Amino acid sequence: MTVDQCWHGNPSNRCELCRMARARERLTTISAPPRRSGGNGGFSGGGETKQDVLNDICDILEMRRMTVSLGSSLPSTVFAEAARQAGVASGSMPEVCERIVHRAGHRWSPAYDSRGSMSGGGSTVTLEGIQAMREALRPLLAH
């Protein structure tokens, strides 16, 4: 009898990495707060999540889909690849996101990242920010 293997090369019923990814996806989908329309805290109408947008961006970049980690952290490798393909300088995730949005001729909003927050924000890109990056990447990378 042959045991199916996951993409990590482990038996599919015993892969800890796949189990954790499935648990994160359930957490993102099940316990996400209700979505509101407008520019409040990265929420948008229609219930789109960061994972939904990240999947779209990975598809646009023609790279393997990545997972939003616990706490809604986005993988920096996606931003590095987006910068490379869009022809903008690398940097922090908000810097790359802003450069891509500007490169496409779109407007940047302070609501797209947390750099202007009272805490100083670090390198958090909001849901609205990655939505703006996705909309900028589409025309920039149209094949």
PDB file of C-alpha atoms in Angstrom:
ATOM      1  CA  MET A   1       0.000   0.000   0.000  1.00  0.00           C
ATOM      2  CA  THR A   2       1.356   3.424  -0.970  1.00  0.00           C
ATOM      3  CA  VAL A   3       0.878   6.473   1.261  1.00  0.00           C
ATOM      4  CA  ASP A   4       0.176   9.735  -0.578  1.00  0.00           C
ATOM      5  CA  GLN A   5       2.814  12.409  -0.150  1.00  0.00           C
ATOM      6  CA  CYS A   6       2.243  16.120   0.341  1.00  0.00           C
ATOM      7  CA  TRP A   7       4.228  18.688  -1.632  1.00  0.00           C
ATOM      8  CA  HIS A   8       6.844  18.698   1.167  1.00  0.00           C
ATOM      9  CA  GLY A   9       7.534  15.015   0.393  1.00  0.00           C
ATOM     10  CA  ASN A  10       6.056  13.818   3.695  1.00  0.00           C
ATOM     11  CA  PRO A  11       3.242  11.306   4.140  1.00  0.00           C
ATOM     12  CA  SER A  12       0.165  13.502   3.606  1.00  0.00           C
ATOM     13  CA  ASN A  13      -1.529  12.322   6.784  1.00  0.00           C
ATOM     14  CA  ARG A  14       1.528  13.152   8.946  1.00  0.00           C
ATOM     15  CA  CYS A  15       2.944  16.407   7.566  1.00  0.00           C
ATOM     16  CA  GLU A  16       3.125  18.953  10.380  1.00  0.00           C
ATOM     17  CA  LEU A  17       3.740  21.842   7.946  1.00  0.00           C
ATOM     18  CA  CYS A  18       0.579  21.061   5.976  1.00  0.00           C
ATOM     19  CA  ARG A  19      -1.411  20.588   9.187  1.00  0.00           C
ATOM     20  CA  MET A  20      -0.305  24.010  10.472  1.00  0.00           C
ATOM     21  CA  ALA A  21      -1.131  25.662   7.123  1.00  0.00           C
ATOM     22  CA  ARG A  22      -4.632  24.141   7.172  1.00  0.00           C
ATOM     23  CA  ALA A  23      -5.121  25.317  10.769  1.00  0.00           C
ATOM     24  CA  ARG A  24      -4.024  28.884   9.862  1.00  0.00           C
ATOM     25  CA  GLU A  25      -6.368  28.921   6.871  1.00  0.00           C
ATOM     26  CA  ARG A  26      -9.282  27.792   9.086  1.00  0.00           C
ATOM     27  CA  LEU A  27      -8.383  30.460  11.663  1.00  0.00           C
ATOM     28  CA  THR A  28      -8.233  33.174   8.993  1.00  0.00           C
ATOM     29  CA  THR A  29     -11.519  32.101   7.443  1.00  0.00           C
ATOM     30  CA  ILE A  30     -13.569  31.088  10.480  1.00  0.00           C
ATOM     31  CA  SER A  31     -12.564  33.585  13.139  1.00  0.00           C
ATOM     32  CA  ALA A  32     -12.078  36.620  10.935  1.00  0.00           C
ATOM     33  CA  PRO A  33     -14.199  39.539  12.125  1.00  0.00           C
ATOM     34  CA  PRO A  34     -17.139  40.601   9.979  1.00  0.00           C
ATOM     35  CA  ARG A  35     -16.080  42.757   7.048  1.00  0.00           C
ATOM     36  CA  ARG A  36     -17.158  46.383   6.789  1.00  0.00           C
ATOM     37  CA  SER A  37     -17.064  48.478   3.686  1.00  0.00           C
ATOM     38  CA  GLY A  38     -14.896  51.567   3.532  1.00  0.00           C
ATOM     39  CA  GLY A  39     -11.381  52.385   4.666  1.00  0.00           C
ATOM     40  CA  ASN A  40     -11.545  51.212   8.255  1.00  0.00           C
ATOM     41  CA  GLY A  41      -8.707  49.057   9.528  1.00  0.00           C
ATOM     42  CA  GLY A  42      -8.119  47.182   6.306  1.00  0.00           C
ATOM     43  CA  PHE A  43     -11.643  45.815   6.073  1.00  0.00           C
ATOM     44  CA  SER A  44     -13.459  45.756   2.782  1.00  0.00           C
ATOM     45  CA  GLY A  45     -16.893  44.857   1.577  1.00  0.00           C
ATOM     46  CA  GLY A  46     -17.477  41.387   0.209  1.00  0.00           C
ATOM     47  CA  GLY A  47     -15.527  39.530   2.881  1.00  0.00           C
ATOM     48  CA  GLU A  48     -12.202  39.352   1.022  1.00  0.00           C
ATOM     49  CA  THR A  49      -9.312  38.298   3.263  1.00  0.00           C
ATOM     50  CA  LYS A  50      -5.575  38.928   3.065  1.00  0.00           C
ATOM     51  CA  GLN A  51      -5.223  35.273   2.065  1.00  0.00           C
ATOM     52  CA  ASP A  52      -7.606  35.777  -0.884  1.00  0.00           C
ATOM     53  CA  VAL A  53      -5.596  38.757  -2.128  1.00  0.00           C
ATOM     54  CA  LEU A  54      -2.249  37.042  -1.490  1.00  0.00           C
ATOM     55  CA  ASN A  55      -3.435  34.071  -3.572  1.00  0.00           C
ATOM     56  CA  ASP A  56      -4.295  36.441  -6.430  1.00  0.00           C
ATOM     57  CA  ILE A  57      -0.903  38.161  -6.189  1.00  0.00           C
ATOM     58  CA  CYS A  58       0.949  34.821  -6.200  1.00  0.00           C
ATOM     59  CA  ASP A  59      -1.046  33.827  -9.290  1.00  0.00           C
ATOM     60  CA  ILE A  60      -0.218  37.130 -11.028  1.00  0.00           C
ATOM     61  CA  LEU A  61       3.467  36.617 -10.194  1.00  0.00           C
ATOM     62  CA  GLU A  62       3.233  32.993 -11.368  1.00  0.00           C
ATOM     63  CA  MET A  63       4.697  31.722  -8.120  1.00  0.00           C
ATOM     64  CA  ARG A  64       3.626  29.055  -5.653  1.00  0.00           C
ATOM     65  CA  ARG A  65       0.867  30.301  -3.369  1.00  0.00           C
ATOM     66  CA  MET A  66       2.091  31.325   0.059  1.00  0.00           C
ATOM     67  CA  THR A  67       0.190  31.413   3.335  1.00  0.00           C
ATOM     68  CA  VAL A  68      -0.613  34.433   5.474  1.00  0.00           C
ATOM     69  CA  SER A  69       0.857  33.580   8.854  1.00  0.00           C
ATOM     70  CA  LEU A  70      -0.801  33.870  12.226  1.00  0.00           C
ATOM     71  CA  GLY A  71      -1.465  37.525  13.005  1.00  0.00           C
ATOM     72  CA  SER A  72      -2.056  38.324   9.316  1.00  0.00           C
ATOM     73  CA  SER A  73       1.653  38.629   8.559  1.00  0.00           C
ATOM     74  CA  LEU A  74       2.432  38.565   4.855  1.00  0.00           C
ATOM     75  CA  PRO A  75       5.414  36.634   3.439  1.00  0.00           C
ATOM     76  CA  SER A  76       8.239  38.991   2.457  1.00  0.00           C
ATOM     77  CA  THR A  77       9.289  36.683  -0.397  1.00  0.00           C
ATOM     78  CA  VAL A  78       6.128  37.668  -2.292  1.00  0.00           C
ATOM     79  CA  PHE A  79       7.006  41.364  -1.963  1.00  0.00           C
ATOM     80  CA  ALA A  80      10.588  40.704  -3.087  1.00  0.00           C
ATOM     81  CA  GLU A  81       9.347  38.857  -6.182  1.00  0.00           C
ATOM     82  CA  ALA A  82       6.726  41.534  -6.903  1.00  0.00           C
ATOM     83  CA  ALA A  83       9.429  44.225  -6.709  1.00  0.00           C
ATOM     84  CA  ARG A  84      11.666  42.266  -9.076  1.00  0.00           C
ATOM     85  CA  GLN A  85       8.931  41.643 -11.642  1.00  0.00           C
ATOM     86  CA  ALA A  86       7.514  45.183 -11.444  1.00  0.00           C
ATOM     87  CA  GLY A  87      10.994  46.695 -11.781  1.00  0.00           C
ATOM     88  CA  VAL A  88      11.012  48.653  -8.529  1.00  0.00           C
ATOM     89  CA  ALA A  89      13.664  48.841  -5.823  1.00  0.00           C
ATOM     90  CA  SER A  90      13.473  46.385  -2.964  1.00  0.00           C
ATOM     91  CA  GLY A  91      12.840  47.515   0.600  1.00  0.00           C
ATOM     92  CA  SER A  92      10.387  46.939   3.415  1.00  0.00           C
ATOM     93  CA  MET A  93       6.989  45.516   2.498  1.00  0.00           C
ATOM     94  CA  PRO A  94       5.247  48.924   2.733  1.00  0.00           C
ATOM     95  CA  GLU A  95       7.984  50.546   0.638  1.00  0.00           C
ATOM     96  CA  VAL A  96       7.717  47.898  -2.078  1.00  0.00           C
ATOM     97  CA  CYS A  97       3.932  48.069  -2.034  1.00  0.00           C
ATOM     98  CA  GLU A  98       3.990  51.866  -2.360  1.00  0.00           C
ATOM     99  CA  ARG A  99       6.549  51.776  -5.194  1.00  0.00           C
ATOM    100  CA  ILE A 100       4.473  49.269  -7.166  1.00  0.00           C
ATOM    101  CA  VAL A 101       1.271  51.278  -6.683  1.00  0.00           C
ATOM    102  CA  HIS A 102       3.029  54.470  -7.844  1.00  0.00           C
ATOM    103  CA  ARG A 103       4.697  52.679 -10.772  1.00  0.00           C
ATOM    104  CA  ALA A 104       1.242  51.741 -12.074  1.00  0.00           C
ATOM    105  CA  GLY A 105       0.185  55.392 -11.781  1.00  0.00           C
ATOM    106  CA  HIS A 106      -2.220  54.755  -8.921  1.00  0.00           C
ATOM    107  CA  ARG A 107      -2.608  56.865  -5.784  1.00  0.00           C
ATOM    108  CA  TRP A 108      -1.114  55.760  -2.478  1.00  0.00           C
ATOM    109  CA  SER A 109      -3.061  56.119   0.772  1.00  0.00           C
ATOM    110  CA  PRO A 110      -1.648  56.174   4.320  1.00  0.00           C
ATOM    111  CA  ALA A 111      -4.350  53.588   5.125  1.00  0.00           C
ATOM    112  CA  TYR A 112      -2.397  51.041   3.061  1.00  0.00           C
ATOM    113  CA  ASP A 113       0.242  50.461   5.745  1.00  0.00           C
ATOM    114  CA  SER A 114       0.970  51.095   9.404  1.00  0.00           C
ATOM    115  CA  ARG A 115       3.993  53.398   9.094  1.00  0.00           C
ATOM    116  CA  GLY A 116       1.903  56.402  10.154  1.00  0.00           C
ATOM    117  CA  SER A 117       0.309  54.713  13.162  1.00  0.00           C
ATOM    118  CA  MET A 118       0.971  55.940  16.703  1.00  0.00           C
ATOM    119  CA  SER A 119       3.106  52.853  17.414  1.00  0.00           C
ATOM    120  CA  GLY A 120       5.336  53.572  14.429  1.00  0.00           C
ATOM    121  CA  GLY A 121       3.806  50.597  12.690  1.00  0.00           C
ATOM    122  CA  GLY A 122       6.805  48.670  11.476  1.00  0.00           C
ATOM    123  CA  SER A 123       6.278  46.953   8.147  1.00  0.00           C
ATOM    124  CA  THR A 124       2.617  46.022   8.201  1.00  0.00           C
ATOM    125  CA  VAL A 125       0.685  46.293   4.950  1.00  0.00           C
ATOM    126  CA  THR A 126      -3.091  46.400   5.421  1.00  0.00           C
ATOM    127  CA  LEU A 127      -5.688  44.480   3.451  1.00  0.00           C
ATOM    128  CA  GLU A 128      -6.377  47.671   1.495  1.00  0.00           C
ATOM    129  CA  GLY A 129      -2.660  47.972   0.775  1.00  0.00           C
ATOM    130  CA  ILE A 130      -2.285  44.530  -0.756  1.00  0.00           C
ATOM    131  CA  GLN A 131      -5.528  45.050  -2.664  1.00  0.00           C
ATOM    132  CA  ALA A 132      -3.964  48.210  -4.143  1.00  0.00           C
ATOM    133  CA  MET A 133      -0.777  46.289  -4.954  1.00  0.00           C
ATOM    134  CA  ARG A 134      -2.782  43.544  -6.684  1.00  0.00           C
ATOM    135  CA  GLU A 135      -4.635  46.144  -8.788  1.00  0.00           C
ATOM    136  CA  ALA A 136      -1.305  47.795  -9.678  1.00  0.00           C
ATOM    137  CA  LEU A 137       0.390  44.504 -10.598  1.00  0.00           C
ATOM    138  CA  ARG A 138      -2.348  43.437 -13.029  1.00  0.00           C
ATOM    139  CA  PRO A 139      -1.576  46.057 -15.705  1.00  0.00           C
ATOM    140  CA  LEU A 140       2.155  46.143 -14.953  1.00  0.00           C
ATOM    141  CA  LEU A 141       2.574  42.400 -15.489  1.00  0.00           C
ATOM    142  CA  ALA A 142      -0.133  41.736 -18.077  1.00  0.00           C
ATOM    143  CA  HIS A 143       1.192  38.980 -20.312  1.00  0.00           C
TER     144      HIS A 143
END
